[in-house]
GROMACS .gro file of C-alpha atoms in nm:
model
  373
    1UNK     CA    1   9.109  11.491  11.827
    2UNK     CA    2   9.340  11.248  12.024
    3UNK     CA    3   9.345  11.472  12.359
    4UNK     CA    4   8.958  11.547  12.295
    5UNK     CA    5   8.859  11.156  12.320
    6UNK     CA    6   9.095  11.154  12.640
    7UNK     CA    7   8.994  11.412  12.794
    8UNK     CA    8   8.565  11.243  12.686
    9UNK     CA    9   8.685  10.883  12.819
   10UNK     CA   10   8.776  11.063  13.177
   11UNK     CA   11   8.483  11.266  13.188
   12UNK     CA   12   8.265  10.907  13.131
   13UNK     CA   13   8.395  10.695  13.368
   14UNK     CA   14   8.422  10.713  13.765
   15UNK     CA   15   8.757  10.888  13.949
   16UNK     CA   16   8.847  10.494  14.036
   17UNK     CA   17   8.851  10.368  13.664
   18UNK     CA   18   9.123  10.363  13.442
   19UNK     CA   19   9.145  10.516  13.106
   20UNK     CA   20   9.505  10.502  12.854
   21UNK     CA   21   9.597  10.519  12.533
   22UNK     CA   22   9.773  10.232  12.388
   23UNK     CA   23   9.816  10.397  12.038
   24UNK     CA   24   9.754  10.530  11.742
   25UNK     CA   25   9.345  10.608  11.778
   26UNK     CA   26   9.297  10.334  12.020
   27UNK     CA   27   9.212  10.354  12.410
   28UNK     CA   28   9.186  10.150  12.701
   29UNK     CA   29   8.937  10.198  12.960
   30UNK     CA   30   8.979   9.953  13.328
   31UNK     CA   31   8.646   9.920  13.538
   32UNK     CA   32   8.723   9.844  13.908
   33UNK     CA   33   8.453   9.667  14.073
   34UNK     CA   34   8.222   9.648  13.800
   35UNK     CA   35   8.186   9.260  13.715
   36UNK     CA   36   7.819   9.259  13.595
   37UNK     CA   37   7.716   9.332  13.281
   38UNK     CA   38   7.469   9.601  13.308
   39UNK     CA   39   7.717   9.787  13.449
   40UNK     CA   40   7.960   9.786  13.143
   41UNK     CA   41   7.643   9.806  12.923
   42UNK     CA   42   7.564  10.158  13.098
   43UNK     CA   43   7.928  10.255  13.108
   44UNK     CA   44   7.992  10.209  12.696
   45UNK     CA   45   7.632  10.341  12.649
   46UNK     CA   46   7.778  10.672  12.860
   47UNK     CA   47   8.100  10.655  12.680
   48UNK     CA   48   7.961  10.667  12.362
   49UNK     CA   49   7.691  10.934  12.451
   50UNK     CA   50   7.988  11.157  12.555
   51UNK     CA   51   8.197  11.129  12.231
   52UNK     CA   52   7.960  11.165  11.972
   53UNK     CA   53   7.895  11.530  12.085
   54UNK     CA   54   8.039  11.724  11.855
   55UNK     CA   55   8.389  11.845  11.878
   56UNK     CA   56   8.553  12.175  11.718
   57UNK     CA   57   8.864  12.119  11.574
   58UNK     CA   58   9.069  12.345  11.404
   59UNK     CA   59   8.743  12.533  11.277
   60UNK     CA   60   8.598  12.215  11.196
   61UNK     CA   61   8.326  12.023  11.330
   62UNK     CA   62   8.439  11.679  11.403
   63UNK     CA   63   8.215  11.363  11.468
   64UNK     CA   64   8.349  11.091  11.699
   65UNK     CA   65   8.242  10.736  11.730
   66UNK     CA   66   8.394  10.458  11.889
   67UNK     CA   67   8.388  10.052  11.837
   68UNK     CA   68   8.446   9.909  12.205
   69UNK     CA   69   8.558   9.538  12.270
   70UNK     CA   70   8.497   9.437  12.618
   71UNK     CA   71   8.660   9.165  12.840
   72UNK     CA   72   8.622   9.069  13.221
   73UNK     CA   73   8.910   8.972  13.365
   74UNK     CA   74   8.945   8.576  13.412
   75UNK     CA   75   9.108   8.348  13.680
   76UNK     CA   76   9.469   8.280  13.628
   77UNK     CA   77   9.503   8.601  13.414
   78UNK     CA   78   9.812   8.704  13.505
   79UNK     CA   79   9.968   8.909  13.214
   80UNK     CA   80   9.822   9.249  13.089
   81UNK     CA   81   9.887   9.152  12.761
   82UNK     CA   82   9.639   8.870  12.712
   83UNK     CA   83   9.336   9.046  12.871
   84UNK     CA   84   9.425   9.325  12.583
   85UNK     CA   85   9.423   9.110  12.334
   86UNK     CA   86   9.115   8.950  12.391
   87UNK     CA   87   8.966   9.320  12.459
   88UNK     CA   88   9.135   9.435  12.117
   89UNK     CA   89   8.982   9.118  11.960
   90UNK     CA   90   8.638   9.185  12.042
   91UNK     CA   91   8.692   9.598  11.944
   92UNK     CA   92   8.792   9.481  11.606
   93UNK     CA   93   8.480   9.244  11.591
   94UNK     CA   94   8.204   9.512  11.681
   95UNK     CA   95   8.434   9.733  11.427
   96UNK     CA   96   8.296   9.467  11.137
   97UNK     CA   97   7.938   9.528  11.289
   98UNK     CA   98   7.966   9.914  11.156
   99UNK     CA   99   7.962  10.214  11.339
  100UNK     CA  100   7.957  10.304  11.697
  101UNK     CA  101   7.865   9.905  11.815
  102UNK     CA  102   8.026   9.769  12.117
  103UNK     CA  103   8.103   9.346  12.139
  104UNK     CA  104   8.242   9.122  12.426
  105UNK     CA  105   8.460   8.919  12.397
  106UNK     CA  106   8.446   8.535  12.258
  107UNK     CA  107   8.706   8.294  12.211
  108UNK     CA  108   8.658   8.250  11.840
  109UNK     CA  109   8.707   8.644  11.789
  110UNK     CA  110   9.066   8.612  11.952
  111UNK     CA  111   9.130   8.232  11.673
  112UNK     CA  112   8.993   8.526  11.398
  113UNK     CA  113   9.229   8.822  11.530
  114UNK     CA  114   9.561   8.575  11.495
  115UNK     CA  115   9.417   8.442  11.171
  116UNK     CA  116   9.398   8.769  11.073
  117UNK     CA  117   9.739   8.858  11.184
  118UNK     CA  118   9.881   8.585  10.991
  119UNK     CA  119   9.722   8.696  10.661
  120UNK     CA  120   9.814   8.989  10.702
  121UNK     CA  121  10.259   8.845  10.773
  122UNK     CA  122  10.147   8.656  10.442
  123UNK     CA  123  10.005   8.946  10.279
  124UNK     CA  124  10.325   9.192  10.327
  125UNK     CA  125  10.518   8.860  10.196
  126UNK     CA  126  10.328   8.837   9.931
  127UNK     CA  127  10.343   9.228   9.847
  128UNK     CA  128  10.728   9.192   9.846
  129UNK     CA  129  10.798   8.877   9.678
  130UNK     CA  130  10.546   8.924   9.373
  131UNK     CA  131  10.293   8.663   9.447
  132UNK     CA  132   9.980   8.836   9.297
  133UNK     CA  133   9.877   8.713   8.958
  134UNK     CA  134   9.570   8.882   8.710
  135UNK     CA  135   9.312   8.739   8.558
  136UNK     CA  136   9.052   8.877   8.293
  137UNK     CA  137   8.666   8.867   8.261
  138UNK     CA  138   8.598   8.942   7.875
  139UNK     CA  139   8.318   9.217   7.862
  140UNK     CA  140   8.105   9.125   7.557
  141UNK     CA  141   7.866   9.318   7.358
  142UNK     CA  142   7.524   9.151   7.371
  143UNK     CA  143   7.408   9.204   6.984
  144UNK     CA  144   7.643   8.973   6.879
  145UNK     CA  145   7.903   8.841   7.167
  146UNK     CA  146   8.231   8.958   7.056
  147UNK     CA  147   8.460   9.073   7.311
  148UNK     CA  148   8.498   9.420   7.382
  149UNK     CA  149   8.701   9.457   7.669
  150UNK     CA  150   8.788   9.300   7.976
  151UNK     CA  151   8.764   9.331   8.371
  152UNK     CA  152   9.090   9.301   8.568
  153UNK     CA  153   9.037   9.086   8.863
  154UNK     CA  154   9.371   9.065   9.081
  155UNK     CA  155   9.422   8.681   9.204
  156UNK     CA  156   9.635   8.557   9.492
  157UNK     CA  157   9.730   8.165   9.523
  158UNK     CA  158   9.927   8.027   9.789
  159UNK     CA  159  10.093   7.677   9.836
  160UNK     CA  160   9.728   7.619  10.042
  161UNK     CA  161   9.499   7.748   9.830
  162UNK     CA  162   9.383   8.079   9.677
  163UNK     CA  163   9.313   8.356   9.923
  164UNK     CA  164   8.961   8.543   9.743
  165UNK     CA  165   9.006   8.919   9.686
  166UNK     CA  166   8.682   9.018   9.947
  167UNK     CA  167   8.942   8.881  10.202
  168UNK     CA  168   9.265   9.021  10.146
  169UNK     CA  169   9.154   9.349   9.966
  170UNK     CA  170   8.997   9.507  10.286
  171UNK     CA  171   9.266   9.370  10.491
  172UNK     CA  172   9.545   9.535  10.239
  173UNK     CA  173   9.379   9.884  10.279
  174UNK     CA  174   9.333   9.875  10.672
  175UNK     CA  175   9.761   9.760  10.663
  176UNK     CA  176   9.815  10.001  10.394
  177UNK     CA  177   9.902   9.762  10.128
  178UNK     CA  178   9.645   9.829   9.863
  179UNK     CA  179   9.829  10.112   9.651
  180UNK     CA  180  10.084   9.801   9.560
  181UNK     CA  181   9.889   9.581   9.484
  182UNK     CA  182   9.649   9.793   9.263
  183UNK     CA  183   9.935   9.952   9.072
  184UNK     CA  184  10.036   9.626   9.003
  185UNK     CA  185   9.750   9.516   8.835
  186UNK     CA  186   9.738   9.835   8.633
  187UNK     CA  187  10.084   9.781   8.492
  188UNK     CA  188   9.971   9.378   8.435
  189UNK     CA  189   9.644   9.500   8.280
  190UNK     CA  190   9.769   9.804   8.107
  191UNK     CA  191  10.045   9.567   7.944
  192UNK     CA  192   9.848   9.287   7.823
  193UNK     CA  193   9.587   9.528   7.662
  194UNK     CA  194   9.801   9.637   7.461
  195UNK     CA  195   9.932   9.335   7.321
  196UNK     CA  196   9.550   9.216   7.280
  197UNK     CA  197   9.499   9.580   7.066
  198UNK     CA  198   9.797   9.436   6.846
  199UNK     CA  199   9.694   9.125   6.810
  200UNK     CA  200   9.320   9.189   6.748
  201UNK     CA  201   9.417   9.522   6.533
  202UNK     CA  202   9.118   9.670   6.748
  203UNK     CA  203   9.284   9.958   6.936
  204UNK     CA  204   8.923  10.024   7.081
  205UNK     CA  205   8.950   9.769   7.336
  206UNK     CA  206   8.895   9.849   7.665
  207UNK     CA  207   8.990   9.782   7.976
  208UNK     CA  208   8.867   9.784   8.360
  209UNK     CA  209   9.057   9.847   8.688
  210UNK     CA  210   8.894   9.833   9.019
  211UNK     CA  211   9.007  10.114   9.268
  212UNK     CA  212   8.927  10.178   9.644
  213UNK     CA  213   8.884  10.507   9.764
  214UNK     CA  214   9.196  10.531   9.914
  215UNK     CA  215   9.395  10.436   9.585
  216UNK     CA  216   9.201  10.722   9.408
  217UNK     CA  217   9.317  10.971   9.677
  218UNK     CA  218   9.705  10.811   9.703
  219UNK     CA  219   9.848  11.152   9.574
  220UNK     CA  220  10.079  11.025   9.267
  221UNK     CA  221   9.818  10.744   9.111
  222UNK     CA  222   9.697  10.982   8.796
  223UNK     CA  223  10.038  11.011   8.733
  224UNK     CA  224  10.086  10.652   8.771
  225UNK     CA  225   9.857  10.522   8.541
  226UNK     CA  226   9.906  10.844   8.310
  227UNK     CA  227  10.277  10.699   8.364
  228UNK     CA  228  10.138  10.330   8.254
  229UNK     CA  229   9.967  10.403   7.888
  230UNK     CA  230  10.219  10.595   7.784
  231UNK     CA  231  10.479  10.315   7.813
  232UNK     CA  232  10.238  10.111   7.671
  233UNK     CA  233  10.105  10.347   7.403
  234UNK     CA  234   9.762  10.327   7.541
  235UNK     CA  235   9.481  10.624   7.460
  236UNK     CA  236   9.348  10.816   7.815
  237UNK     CA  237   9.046  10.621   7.777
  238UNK     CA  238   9.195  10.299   7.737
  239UNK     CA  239   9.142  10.203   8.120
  240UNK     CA  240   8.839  10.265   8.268
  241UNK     CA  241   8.867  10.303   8.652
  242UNK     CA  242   8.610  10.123   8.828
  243UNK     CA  243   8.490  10.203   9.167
  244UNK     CA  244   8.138  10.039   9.355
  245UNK     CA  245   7.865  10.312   9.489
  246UNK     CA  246   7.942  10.182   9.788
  247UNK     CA  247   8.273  10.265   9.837
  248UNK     CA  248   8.203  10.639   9.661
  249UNK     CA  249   7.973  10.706   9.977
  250UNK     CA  250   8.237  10.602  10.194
  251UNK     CA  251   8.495  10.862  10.018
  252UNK     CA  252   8.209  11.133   9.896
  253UNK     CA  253   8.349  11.455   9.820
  254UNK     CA  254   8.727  11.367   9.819
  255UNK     CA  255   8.654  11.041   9.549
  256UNK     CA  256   8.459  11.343   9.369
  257UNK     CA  257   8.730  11.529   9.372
  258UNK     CA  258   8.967  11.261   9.263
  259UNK     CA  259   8.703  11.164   8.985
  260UNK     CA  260   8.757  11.481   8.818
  261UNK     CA  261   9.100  11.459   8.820
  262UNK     CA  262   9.110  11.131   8.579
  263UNK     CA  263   8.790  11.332   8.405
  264UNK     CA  264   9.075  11.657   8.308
  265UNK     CA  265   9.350  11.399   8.255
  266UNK     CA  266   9.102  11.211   7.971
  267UNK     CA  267   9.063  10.877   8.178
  268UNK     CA  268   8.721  10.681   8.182
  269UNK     CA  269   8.509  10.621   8.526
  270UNK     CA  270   8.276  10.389   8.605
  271UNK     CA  271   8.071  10.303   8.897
  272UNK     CA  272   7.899   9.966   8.971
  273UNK     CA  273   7.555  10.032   9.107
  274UNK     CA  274   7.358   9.844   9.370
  275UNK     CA  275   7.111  10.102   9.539
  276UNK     CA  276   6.845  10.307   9.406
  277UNK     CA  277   6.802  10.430   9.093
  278UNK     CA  278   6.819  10.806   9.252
  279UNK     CA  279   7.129  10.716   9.426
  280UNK     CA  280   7.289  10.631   9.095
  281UNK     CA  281   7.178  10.924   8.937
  282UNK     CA  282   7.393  11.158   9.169
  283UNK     CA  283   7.672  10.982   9.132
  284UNK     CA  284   7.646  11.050   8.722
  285UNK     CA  285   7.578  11.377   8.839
  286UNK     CA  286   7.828  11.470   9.068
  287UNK     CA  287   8.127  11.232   9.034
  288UNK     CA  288   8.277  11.254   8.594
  289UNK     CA  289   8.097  10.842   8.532
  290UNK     CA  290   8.143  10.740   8.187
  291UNK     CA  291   8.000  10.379   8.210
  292UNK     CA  292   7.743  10.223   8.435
  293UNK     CA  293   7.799   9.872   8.564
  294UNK     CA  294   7.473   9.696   8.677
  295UNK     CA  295   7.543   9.494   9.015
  296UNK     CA  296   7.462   9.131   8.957
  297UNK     CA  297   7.171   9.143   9.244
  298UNK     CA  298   6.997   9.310   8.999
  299UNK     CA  299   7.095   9.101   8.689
  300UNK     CA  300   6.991   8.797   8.850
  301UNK     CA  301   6.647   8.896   8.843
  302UNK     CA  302   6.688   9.047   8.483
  303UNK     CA  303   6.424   8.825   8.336
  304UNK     CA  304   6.145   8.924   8.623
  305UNK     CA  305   6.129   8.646   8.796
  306UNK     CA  306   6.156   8.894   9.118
  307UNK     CA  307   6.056   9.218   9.011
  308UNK     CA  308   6.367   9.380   8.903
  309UNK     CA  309   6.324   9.403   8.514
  310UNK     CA  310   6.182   9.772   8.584
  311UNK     CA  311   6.480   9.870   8.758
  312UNK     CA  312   6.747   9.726   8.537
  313UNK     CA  313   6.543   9.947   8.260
  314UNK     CA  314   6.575  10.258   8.394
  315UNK     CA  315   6.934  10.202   8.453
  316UNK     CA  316   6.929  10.113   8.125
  317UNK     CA  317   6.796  10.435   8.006
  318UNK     CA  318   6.970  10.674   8.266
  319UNK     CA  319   7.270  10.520   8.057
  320UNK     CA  320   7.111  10.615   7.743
  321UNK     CA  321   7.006  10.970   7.838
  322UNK     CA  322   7.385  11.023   7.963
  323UNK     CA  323   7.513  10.863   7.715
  324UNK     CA  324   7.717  10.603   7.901
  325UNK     CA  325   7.816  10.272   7.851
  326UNK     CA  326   7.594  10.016   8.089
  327UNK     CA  327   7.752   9.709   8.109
  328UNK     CA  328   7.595   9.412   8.341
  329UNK     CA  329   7.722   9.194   8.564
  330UNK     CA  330   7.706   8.885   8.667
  331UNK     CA  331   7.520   8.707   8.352
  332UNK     CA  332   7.540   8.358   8.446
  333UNK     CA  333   7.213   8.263   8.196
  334UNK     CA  334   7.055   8.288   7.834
  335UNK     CA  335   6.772   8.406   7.978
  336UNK     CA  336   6.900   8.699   8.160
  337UNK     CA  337   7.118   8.769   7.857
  338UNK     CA  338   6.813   8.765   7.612
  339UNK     CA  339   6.632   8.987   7.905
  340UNK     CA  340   6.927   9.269   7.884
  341UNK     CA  341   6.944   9.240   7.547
  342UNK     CA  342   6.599   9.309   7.499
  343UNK     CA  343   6.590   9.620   7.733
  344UNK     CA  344   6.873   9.738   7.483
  345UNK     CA  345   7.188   9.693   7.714
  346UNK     CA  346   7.479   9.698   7.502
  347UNK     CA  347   7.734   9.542   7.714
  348UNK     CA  348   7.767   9.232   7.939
  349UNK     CA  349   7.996   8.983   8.132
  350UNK     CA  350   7.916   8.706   8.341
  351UNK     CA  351   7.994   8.305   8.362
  352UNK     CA  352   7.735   8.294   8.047
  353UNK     CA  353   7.962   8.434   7.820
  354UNK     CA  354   8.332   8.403   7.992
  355UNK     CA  355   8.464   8.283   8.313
  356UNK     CA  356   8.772   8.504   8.450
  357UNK     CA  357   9.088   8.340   8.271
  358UNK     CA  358   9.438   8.456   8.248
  359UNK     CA  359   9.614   8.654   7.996
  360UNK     CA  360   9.744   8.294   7.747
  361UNK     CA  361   9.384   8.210   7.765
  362UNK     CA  362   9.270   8.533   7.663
  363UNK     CA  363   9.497   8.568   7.338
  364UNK     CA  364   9.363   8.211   7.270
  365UNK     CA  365   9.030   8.355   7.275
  366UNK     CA  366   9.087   8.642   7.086
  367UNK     CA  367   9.274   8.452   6.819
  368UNK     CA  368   8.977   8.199   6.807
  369UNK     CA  369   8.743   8.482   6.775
  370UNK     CA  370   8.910   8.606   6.491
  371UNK     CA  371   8.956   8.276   6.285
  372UNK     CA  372   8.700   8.232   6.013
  373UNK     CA  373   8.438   8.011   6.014
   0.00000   0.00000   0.00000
């Protein structure tokens, strides 16, 4: 694919340009004499028109797209190196804008690229020296609020402040640094359920683990976590793996294929839906769900205050005629609570009912929970 997107990039641009690869699956393409704007405009337009032809690969059909940062060169530049940097700093900005989009450079994209870099010299630090913590958001059931499991939520707190998990988790799986840090929460969350089963004498509590796509496909995590309730004496279904609908579009058929796996193995799989109510009935379908999450965009509007009472329904009932578990997210009010409960959702969570705590403040809860009254 590499010498195909060469051999595109030479075909796009005049005999006078310059085109290189600086490596891995990124290029560099020099315009000589081409200082306005409209004339880089028509040259990425071209550029991209070229690549997303399709290319045959290996039998395979292979579509190409491209996210281009552009720079003009500047008085006083004088090393290579800076004008790619600012070049690679607007690329990885149009990246964030999706698909095929094209960005010039500004000087706050090059103040995000370092920042970036630095997280990510603090990240690999942090992998290595144990710095991630857990903490747990009790799932209740709505009849009558006990606890019935909990959501692992994977924390990171530095000597300036707590870095927030939609931060560092994307950045961990573009530096490969995810599997670590998600097989360290399941041993943390697979450990501390455990002791709550003990301590409660309810060996039916549950627990959730949030995976990416590509910690589902990493080829030794079944055996992992298979690896994780044994040592712990933990049923299959003890951990529920938890992926959004979003990121099963991104991995389709391979996250299908890895859903199945945990589905022959005994494990629980849930998806957190935020699109249509057809969407979410494919993945039930197709991919081996066992529970239903309802995203908290929904939830917030549980009571119909903005419509959204009809849908939370019939995710209630595509639950019931599949006989899943539908838990909601996000409950942050009585009303909304008293909503789901009315539409006969069985399970919650949400600031309403528990903030995420650690695992001391959990047994604390659990013990209280059990004391008579």
């Amino acid at each position: 694919m590499l010498r195909v997107v060469a051999d595109r990039l030479q075909h796009a641009v005049r005999a006078s340009d310059v085109v290189g690869r600086i490596g891995g699956d990124e290029f560099g393409v020099l315009l000589n004499d081409r200082a306005d704007a409209a004339a880089v405009d028509s040259t990425v337009a071209r550029i991209q028109e070229t690549l997303v032809a399709p290319a045959p690969i290996e039998s395979r059909i292979v579509y190409i797209t491209a996210s281009v940062g552009i720079t003009l060169l500047e008085a006083g530049d004088e090393r290579i190196e800076d004008v790619l940097a600012r070049a690679d700093a607007a690329m990885y900005h149009a990246k964030g804008l999706g698909h095929a989009r094209h960005a010039y450079f500004e000087q706050y994209m090059l103040n995000e690229t370092r920042r970036r870099l630095a997280l990510s010299s603090n990240l690999r630090t942090a992998v290595e020296t144990d710095q991630f913590s857990v903490d747990y958001q009790p799932i209740v059931r709505l009849a009558d609020g006990v606890v019935a499991g909990f959501e692992a939520l994977v924390r990171w707190r530095t000597p300036a402040g707590e870095v927030f998990p939609a931060e560092f988790i994307p950045l961990a799986e573009e530096v490969g640094l995810v599997a670590p840090i998600g097989r360290f929460v399941i041993a943390e969350a697979a450990r501390d359920l455990r002791a709550w089963q003990k301590q409660t004498g309810q060996p039916g509590l549950r627990m959730h683990v949030n995976l990416s796509v590509g910690e589902l496909l990493e080829a030794d995590i079944e055996a992992y976590i298979v690896g994780q309730l044994r040592r712990h004496e933990l049923t299959a279904d003890a951990i529920t793996i938890e992926m959004t609908e979003s990121a099963m579009m991104r991995g389709n058929t391979l996250a299908f294929g890895g859903s199945r796996n945990f589905a022959r193995a005994g494990s629980r799989f849930a998806s957190t839906t935020s699109g249509p109510v057809t969407s979410s009935l494919r993945y039930v379908r197709d991919f081996s769900v066992d529970a239903l999450k309802i995203d908290r965009s929904f939830v917030e509007c549980a009571d119909g205050s903005l419509g959204s009472a009809p849908i939370v329904r019939m995710l209630i009932q595509l639950g019931a005629d599949y006989a899943l578990d539908v838990v909601a997210e996000g409950v942050e009010t009585p009303a909304q609570a008293a909503a789901l409960q009315a539409l006969d959702c069985r399970y919650a969570q949400g600031f309403h009912f528990y903030r995420p705590m650690g695992a001391a403040a959990i047994s604390r809860l659990l013990r209280d929970q059990a004391a008579p009254r």
